[in-house]
C-alpha positions as a printed Julia matrix, in Angstrom:
542×3 Matrix{Float64}:
   7.13  -121.16  121.82
   4.04  -121.81  119.73
   4.57  -118.65  117.72
   8.23  -119.55  117.14
   7.3   -123.05  115.91
   4.83  -121.53  113.45
   7.73  -119.68  111.84
   9.75  -122.88  111.22
   9.37  -125.55  108.52
  10.94  -129.02  108.43
  12.21  -131.05  105.48
  13.38  -134.69  105.48
  16.43  -135.21  103.2
  17.48  -138.71  101.94
  21.29  -138.92  102.27
  21.57  -142.34  100.57
  23.17  -145.58  101.82
  25.72  -145.35  104.63
  29.01  -146.75  103.24
  30.95  -147.2   106.48
  30.59  -147.26  110.22
  28.19  -149.21  112.41
  25.23  -148.33  110.12
  26.94  -149.37  106.88
  24.46  -150.51  104.24
  21.51  -148.75  105.9
  19.63  -145.81  104.36
  20.2   -142.54  106.26
  18.05  -139.43  106.52
  18.47  -135.96  107.99
  15.94  -133.36  109.1
  16.51  -129.82  107.82
  14.85  -126.99  109.75
  14.23  -123.72  107.91
  12.65  -120.42  108.88
   9.54  -119.78  106.84
   9.0   -116.53  105.04
   6.62  -114.2   106.89
   2.96  -114.73  106.04
   2.72  -111.54  104.0
  -0.82  -112.28  102.81
  -2.12  -112.38  106.39
   0.03  -109.57  107.73
  -1.91  -106.51  108.73
   1.25  -104.52  108.01
   1.02  -105.6   104.38
  -2.5   -104.19  104.22
  -1.01  -100.87  105.23
   1.56  -101.07  102.45
  -1.06  -102.14   99.92
  -3.25   -99.18  100.8
  -0.32   -96.85  100.18
   0.5    -98.71   96.97
  -3.07   -98.42   95.7
  -3.13   -94.73   96.58
   0.09   -94.22   94.65
  -1.19   -96.13   91.6
  -4.59   -94.39   91.61
  -2.92   -90.99   91.59
   0.07   -91.93   89.45
  -1.22   -90.04   86.4
  -1.36   -86.81   88.39
   2.0    -87.39   90.04
   3.58   -88.11   86.66
   1.95   -85.48   84.41
   1.65   -82.43   86.65
   5.43   -82.02   87.26
   6.08   -82.48   83.51
   3.46   -79.88   82.58
   4.85   -77.44   85.14
   8.37   -77.9    83.78
   7.28   -77.49   80.16
   5.19   -74.41   80.96
   8.01   -72.87   83.01
  10.53   -73.51   80.23
   8.21   -71.99   77.61
   7.42   -68.9    79.65
  11.03   -68.49   80.77
  12.25   -68.35   77.19
  10.03   -65.32   76.39
  10.64   -61.71   77.21
   7.9    -59.55   78.71
   7.11   -58.01   75.31
   6.85   -61.4    73.61
   4.7    -62.8    76.43
   2.31   -59.84   76.2
   2.09   -60.24   72.44
   1.13   -63.91   72.76
  -1.44   -63.19   75.47
  -3.11   -60.19   73.81
  -2.4    -59.79   70.12
  -2.8    -63.49   69.23
  -6.19   -63.72   70.97
  -7.87   -60.35   70.44
  -8.94   -61.34   66.9
 -10.27   -64.74   68.11
 -12.97   -63.74   70.59
 -14.98   -66.94   69.98
 -12.05   -69.08   71.13
 -11.59   -67.03   74.29
 -15.31   -67.17   75.14
 -15.44   -70.88   74.38
 -12.48   -71.59   76.61
 -13.97   -69.48   79.4
 -17.32   -71.28   79.09
 -15.67   -74.72   79.3
 -13.66   -73.58   82.32
 -16.75   -72.32   84.16
 -18.68   -75.5    83.29
 -15.87   -77.77   84.51
 -15.53   -75.75   87.7
 -19.27   -75.95   88.35
 -19.34   -79.71   87.77
 -16.42   -80.16   90.13
 -18.01   -78.25   93.0
 -21.46   -79.79   92.45
 -20.1    -83.35   92.39
 -18.01   -82.96   95.56
 -19.46   -84.6    98.68
 -21.08   -82.06  100.95
 -19.17   -81.18  104.09
 -20.81   -82.49  107.24
 -20.66   -80.14  110.21
 -21.06   -80.92  113.89
 -23.05   -77.91  115.05
 -23.1    -78.89  118.73
 -23.7    -81.81  121.08
 -25.01   -82.5   124.57
 -24.05   -85.15  127.14
 -26.67   -85.84  129.78
 -25.84   -85.74  133.48
 -28.46   -87.49  135.64
 -29.76   -86.0   138.86
 -27.79   -86.5   142.05
 -30.5    -88.88  143.26
 -28.93   -91.51  140.99
 -25.37   -90.96  142.24
 -23.88   -94.05  143.88
 -20.46   -94.61  145.46
 -18.66   -97.94  145.13
 -19.4    -98.86  148.76
 -23.06   -97.9   148.38
 -23.21  -100.0   145.23
 -22.08  -103.11  147.13
 -24.32  -102.37  150.11
 -27.41  -101.92  147.92
 -26.58  -105.12  146.05
 -26.26  -106.94  149.38
 -29.65  -105.65  150.59
 -31.34  -106.85  147.41
 -30.66  -110.45  148.48
 -29.83  -111.48  144.9
 -26.1   -112.08  145.41
 -24.14  -114.39  147.67
 -21.04  -113.22  149.5
 -18.66  -114.65  146.88
 -20.4   -112.65  144.12
 -20.37  -109.48  146.24
 -16.67  -109.88  147.02
 -15.9   -110.41  143.32
 -17.81  -107.26  142.36
 -16.03  -105.3   145.08
 -12.61  -106.36  143.74
 -13.64  -105.41  140.2
 -14.95  -102.01  141.29
 -11.84  -101.05  143.26
  -9.54  -101.88  140.33
 -11.83  -100.52  137.6
 -10.8    -96.86  137.57
 -14.41   -95.84  138.35
 -14.94   -93.15  140.99
 -17.61   -92.55  143.62
 -19.89   -90.22  141.64
 -21.26   -92.4   138.87
 -24.98   -92.82  138.22
 -27.08   -95.98  138.56
 -30.82   -96.39  139.15
 -30.89   -97.22  142.88
 -34.17   -99.1   142.52
 -32.48  -101.49  140.08
 -29.72  -102.42  142.53
 -31.7   -102.55  145.76
 -34.89  -104.17  144.49
 -35.41  -107.83  145.24
 -37.78  -108.11  142.28
 -37.0   -108.45  138.57
 -36.11  -104.96  137.35
 -35.24  -105.89  133.75
 -38.76  -104.99  132.63
 -40.06  -102.95  129.73
 -41.51  -100.42  132.18
 -38.15   -99.82  133.88
 -36.39   -99.7   130.51
 -38.79   -97.1   129.08
 -38.56   -94.99  132.23
 -34.76   -94.9   132.09
 -34.77   -94.28  128.32
 -37.16   -91.35  128.72
 -35.03   -89.79  131.45
 -31.67   -89.95  129.66
 -32.76   -89.4   126.02
 -35.15   -86.52  126.66
 -32.66   -84.95  129.06
 -29.89   -84.96  126.44
 -32.19   -83.73  123.66
 -33.61   -80.91  125.79
 -30.06   -79.68  126.38
 -29.19   -79.97  122.67
 -32.24   -78.03  121.48
 -31.59   -75.37  124.13
 -27.94   -74.97  123.11
 -28.6    -74.82  119.37
 -31.99   -73.03  119.52
 -33.25   -75.54  116.99
 -36.89   -76.52  116.83
 -37.52   -80.3   116.87
 -39.64   -79.92  113.72
 -36.55   -78.68  111.84
 -34.82   -82.06  112.24
 -35.03   -84.08  109.03
 -33.01   -87.17  110.07
 -33.01   -89.0   113.4
 -30.67   -91.9   114.27
 -30.87   -93.61  117.68
 -28.54   -96.38  118.86
 -29.06   -98.52  121.96
 -27.64  -102.03  122.04
 -29.65  -103.94  124.65
 -33.02  -102.22  125.04
 -35.06  -102.28  121.83
 -38.81  -101.92  122.57
 -41.75  -101.65  120.19
 -42.47   -98.88  119.28
 -38.78   -98.06  118.91
 -36.75   -95.52  120.86
 -36.69   -93.25  117.8
 -40.5    -93.41  117.74
 -40.54   -92.43  121.45
 -38.51   -89.32  120.61
 -40.69   -88.4   117.63
 -43.81   -88.78  119.76
 -42.42   -86.78  122.68
 -41.24   -83.81  120.57
 -44.03   -84.03  117.97
 -41.55   -84.09  115.09
 -42.63   -83.77  111.47
 -44.25   -86.63  109.61
 -41.63   -87.0   106.84
 -38.65   -87.35  109.19
 -36.19   -90.11  108.25
 -35.78   -92.12  111.47
 -33.54   -95.12  112.2
 -33.04   -97.29  115.28
 -29.8    -99.28  115.65
 -29.83  -102.16  118.14
 -27.45  -104.88  119.29
 -24.33  -103.15  117.94
 -22.52  -102.6   121.22
 -20.44   -99.72  122.54
 -19.1    -98.8   119.09
 -22.57   -98.08  117.66
 -22.23   -94.33  118.22
 -19.73   -94.06  115.37
 -21.93   -96.28  113.18
 -24.86   -93.96  113.88
 -22.77   -90.94  112.86
 -21.81   -92.71  109.61
 -25.46   -93.48  108.84
 -26.42   -89.87  109.52
 -23.58   -88.7   107.24
 -24.75   -90.92  104.39
 -28.32   -89.71  104.77
 -27.18   -86.08  104.8
 -25.21   -86.65  101.59
 -28.43   -87.84   99.93
 -30.66   -85.14  101.44
 -29.25   -81.6   101.01
 -29.97   -78.68  103.35
 -30.93   -80.86  106.29
 -30.29   -81.43  109.96
 -29.58   -84.83  111.52
 -29.71   -85.72  115.21
 -27.78   -88.74  116.53
 -28.75   -90.11  119.98
 -26.42   -92.67  121.63
 -27.31   -94.39  124.89
 -27.62   -97.67  126.83
 -30.06   -98.81  129.5
 -28.35   -99.97  132.72
 -31.44  -101.31  134.46
 -32.66  -103.46  131.59
 -29.27  -105.15  131.36
 -28.89  -105.74  135.11
 -27.69  -109.27  135.93
 -28.59  -110.83  139.3
 -26.91  -114.23  138.99
 -23.59  -115.74  140.05
 -21.7   -116.13  136.75
 -18.63  -113.91  137.18
 -18.18  -113.2   133.48
 -21.74  -111.79  133.51
 -21.25  -109.78  136.71
 -18.54  -107.63  135.07
 -20.99  -105.39  133.13
 -22.81  -104.63  136.42
 -19.59  -103.11  137.74
 -18.72  -100.95  134.73
 -21.86   -99.77  132.94
 -23.5    -96.55  134.14
 -26.3    -94.21  133.06
 -25.53   -91.8   130.23
 -26.69   -90.44  126.88
 -25.44   -88.08  124.18
 -27.26   -86.13  121.47
 -25.35   -84.74  118.47
 -26.59   -82.25  115.87
 -25.12   -82.63  112.36
 -25.77   -80.41  109.36
 -24.88   -80.29  105.65
 -25.98   -76.68  105.17
 -23.08   -74.49  104.06
 -24.28   -71.52  106.08
 -23.85   -73.57  109.27
 -20.08   -73.48  108.73
 -19.92   -70.13  110.54
 -21.2    -71.4   113.89
 -20.44   -75.14  113.73
 -17.8    -76.54  116.07
 -16.32   -79.35  113.95
 -16.2    -80.75  110.43
 -16.35   -84.49  109.8
 -13.15   -85.72  108.16
 -13.05   -89.54  108.17
 -14.93   -92.59  109.42
 -13.24   -96.02  109.41
 -15.06   -99.16  110.54
 -13.59  -102.6   111.31
 -15.69  -105.72  111.87
 -14.18  -109.01  113.11
 -17.48  -110.91  113.22
 -16.29  -113.56  110.74
 -14.05  -114.97  113.48
 -16.0   -117.11  115.98
 -13.81  -116.13  118.91
 -14.31  -112.44  118.22
 -18.02  -112.92  117.61
 -18.59  -114.52  121.02
 -16.26  -112.42  123.19
 -19.17  -110.16  124.24
 -22.32  -112.27  124.14
 -25.82  -111.91  125.58
 -27.29  -115.17  126.86
 -28.85  -116.92  129.87
 -26.8   -118.52  132.61
 -27.41  -121.97  134.12
 -30.31  -120.57  136.22
 -31.92  -119.01  133.15
 -31.0   -115.44  134.14
 -30.24  -113.14  131.19
 -26.96  -111.25  131.12
 -24.05  -110.01  129.04
 -21.11  -112.41  129.09
 -17.65  -110.86  128.66
 -14.79  -113.16  127.62
 -11.41  -112.96  129.34
  -9.89  -112.59  125.84
 -11.73  -109.34  125.1
  -8.61  -107.16  125.48
  -6.58  -109.35  123.11
  -9.42  -109.44  120.57
  -9.9   -105.7   120.89
  -6.19  -105.17  120.25
  -6.39  -107.17  117.03
  -9.41  -105.16  115.85
  -7.63  -101.92  116.77
  -4.56  -102.94  114.77
  -6.68  -103.49  111.67
  -8.59  -100.26  112.17
  -5.59   -97.99  112.59
  -3.9    -99.73  109.66
  -6.77   -98.57  107.45
  -6.94   -95.13  109.08
  -3.19   -94.47  108.87
  -2.91   -93.54  105.16
  -5.8    -91.09  105.57
  -4.36   -89.11  108.47
  -0.62   -89.74  108.94
   1.86   -87.3   107.4
   3.85   -88.61  104.43
   7.09   -88.6   106.41
   5.61   -91.01  108.98
   4.23   -93.27  106.26
   7.64   -93.43  104.54
   9.34   -94.21  107.85
   6.86   -97.0   108.55
   7.34   -98.45  105.05
  11.14   -98.34  105.34
  11.02  -100.05  108.74
   8.67  -102.71  107.4
  10.95  -103.5   104.45
  14.0   -103.62  106.68
  12.32  -105.93  109.21
  10.82  -108.42  106.75
  13.48  -108.52  104.04
  16.69  -108.03  106.02
  15.83  -108.7   109.65
  15.36  -112.45  109.19
  18.8   -113.18  107.71
  22.31  -113.17  109.16
  25.72  -113.17  107.52
  27.71  -116.38  107.98
  31.39  -116.71  108.79
  32.38  -116.69  105.11
  30.02  -113.89  104.17
  27.24  -116.21  102.98
  23.69  -115.36  103.91
  21.98  -118.03  106.02
  18.52  -118.31  107.54
  18.34  -117.08  111.11
  16.45  -119.29  113.58
  16.39  -116.72  116.38
  13.23  -114.62  116.75
  13.28  -111.03  115.61
  14.79  -108.84  118.27
  13.15  -105.61  117.13
   9.49  -104.83  117.78
   7.41  -103.79  114.77
   7.37  -100.05  114.23
   4.07   -98.45  115.23
   3.37   -95.13  113.47
   3.24   -92.08  115.71
  -0.43   -91.11  115.69
   0.38   -88.11  117.88
   1.53   -86.47  114.64
  -1.95   -86.94  113.14
  -4.16   -85.89  116.06
  -4.09   -83.3   118.81
  -6.82   -84.93  120.91
  -7.8    -88.55  121.63
 -11.25   -89.68  122.8
 -10.92   -93.42  123.42
 -13.97   -95.36  124.58
 -13.76   -95.5   128.38
 -14.4    -99.23  128.67
 -12.13  -100.04  131.61
  -8.81   -99.07  133.16
  -7.14  -102.17  131.71
  -8.26  -101.34  128.17
  -6.99   -97.77  128.48
  -3.66   -98.95  129.92
  -3.1   -101.37  127.03
  -4.06   -98.84  124.37
  -1.88   -96.13  125.89
   1.09   -98.5   125.96
   0.64   -99.82  122.41
   0.11   -96.41  120.78
   2.77   -94.67  122.86
   0.36   -92.03  124.2
   1.13   -89.75  127.11
  -1.0    -89.36  130.22
  -2.35   -86.09  128.84
  -3.55   -87.84  125.67
  -5.64   -90.37  127.62
  -6.63   -87.94  130.36
 -10.11   -87.3   128.94
 -10.81   -91.04  128.74
  -9.53   -91.82  132.24
 -11.4    -88.92  133.84
 -14.62   -89.85  132.03
 -14.32   -93.42  133.33
 -13.69   -92.07  136.84
 -16.55   -89.51  136.85
 -19.25   -91.22  134.75
 -18.16   -94.85  134.38
 -18.61   -96.77  131.15
 -21.59   -95.06  129.47
 -21.27   -97.32  126.41
 -21.5    -95.61  123.01
 -21.94   -92.13  124.5
 -18.62   -92.16  126.42
 -16.63   -90.59  123.56
 -18.9    -87.52  123.77
 -18.37   -87.12  127.52
 -14.65   -87.16  126.73
 -14.99   -84.44  124.08
 -17.08   -82.43  126.56
 -14.17   -82.76  129.03
 -11.71   -81.35  126.48
 -14.04   -78.45  125.75
 -14.54   -77.71  129.45
 -10.73   -77.61  129.8
 -10.57   -75.2   126.79
  -8.04   -77.39  125.0
  -9.69   -77.53  121.57
  -8.32   -74.87  119.22
  -9.08   -73.99  115.63
  -7.65   -76.59  113.22
  -7.16   -79.27  115.89
  -7.95   -82.86  114.89
  -9.94   -85.07  117.26
  -9.86   -88.87  117.05
 -12.81   -90.7   118.58
 -12.16   -94.42  118.9
 -14.71   -96.97  120.11
 -14.95  -100.75  120.6
 -18.0   -102.97  120.73
 -19.48  -106.44  120.5
 -19.31  -108.25  117.21
 -16.33  -107.57  117.51
 -16.05  -104.02  116.12
 -13.55  -101.18  116.3
 -14.62   -97.86  114.75
 -12.92   -94.49  114.32
 -14.24   -91.03  113.49
 -12.04   -87.98  112.9
 -13.2    -84.38  113.37
 -11.46   -81.09  112.62
 -12.18   -78.12  114.84
 -13.49   -75.08  112.96
 -12.95   -72.63  115.8
 -11.52   -72.31  119.27
 -13.99   -73.81  121.73
 -14.34   -71.63  124.81
 -15.32   -72.96  128.21
 -19.09   -73.44  128.05
 -21.24   -71.39  130.41
 -23.89   -74.07  130.75
 -25.14   -77.47  129.58
 -21.84   -79.27  130.03
 -21.72   -82.32  132.35
 -18.31   -81.28  133.72
 -19.02   -77.69  134.72
 -19.5    -78.26  138.44
 -16.35   -80.39  138.86
 -13.93   -79.56  136.01
 -11.61   -77.57  138.28
 -11.01   -80.65  140.46
  -9.89   -82.73  137.47
  -7.65   -84.45  136.58
  -7.55   -86.52  139.75
  -4.81   -88.9   140.76
  -5.87   -92.51  140.24
């Protein structure tokens, strides 16, 4: 009802003095209710149209002149016989060698400037997703039993966590530091954080260097993202010290940017590669479970305990043209959306202390709704970059029909009158299955995946990688999209030319997208893939 009232406007009309009846001599008024025009300026659909409009205007000179030039050239050439054409091409120019050489020189110069000014292609050579040792594997029942033994939780808190776990979509083979759950002491210490960081980061990087046969000293750019745990020296410094990397390496450490920071780290590495030719960049994405462990009673802070699990990914990017031959993917697009200007979005995932002074990550009950709004803005910006023209035209036609014609009805005498009934048709959502072959959606929770699948009209196969990653590894934060891509590779589904959409959400509130194009068919890996020992048993029925 509130949304319907927002679409209506009222107007008080003075009808003058009543001339007859019981109210004769009294002023009379009437209230006229009208349907307001849609708020086009705030409509995210309008942003989509404006992007297409700007694209059309920016390229209008090419769209207008190239067809004319082709027609003129075709008409000129078509009017000449073969003998006349040969005469113009040879006899008219053989006595003007300077003109021919000048034209050729200008052509070569323009071609060189074009290729030199183009942004360098960024290649994903390979990546690794770390799988912890089986010593860290914990079932849902073991999780609750260890939490009970720690003595930190009352029965109400344990029952709440049990309900969350059994409806979460998480399986019985995820990884958590047992000492963190079972210990009655404070485990959110720098020592525990560094120990977990060393295990997951060095494990992922060892696999990456083994797969690519790259020496750590050959890496020129290092980007590490971890939201909660940010020690001094930084995590990037820990990696440089462990692998004895070169002294002029460009290193960056991103903190506090949530589960979507992996895409931000890739964008930063891309920008640095554009400014530093013939270089390698390594992107490490992880999160520390133990350092973020909450032992209080606030239910909104207990939710991260149930979902977050150990994990880390390491990605090798290159801008060297010779790496095209053995790289797996080429970076196509990165689109970032930030809703931090809105207070509700800013506080929906918020780190703070509870009433007992215990630190934790508070998750708002509105996080799915806020995430949906951020997703809508993000895909609106991404659409013109990836959707085929036919789908864009269909979306535009539907938008015009809905906003300009859908809000009016024809009266009995053929006159057009405002309609007070709400629109019966849902807004048209472009078919992103026409733009991508594979979807790697951040495995945040079962509810998030259900909502996204429903809103984008995806099939079970499209969200299979995300659901299976959530089931096997849990929510590994910013690295989850790489476990999903590893799943697709282990299933041998990625073929040459396929487009992969990685979509992540995070605190702030942020929604980020990165699009890759496969450069070759990816065969089932023989080693260093976290799914190898269990891929034949997936997908499982949830």
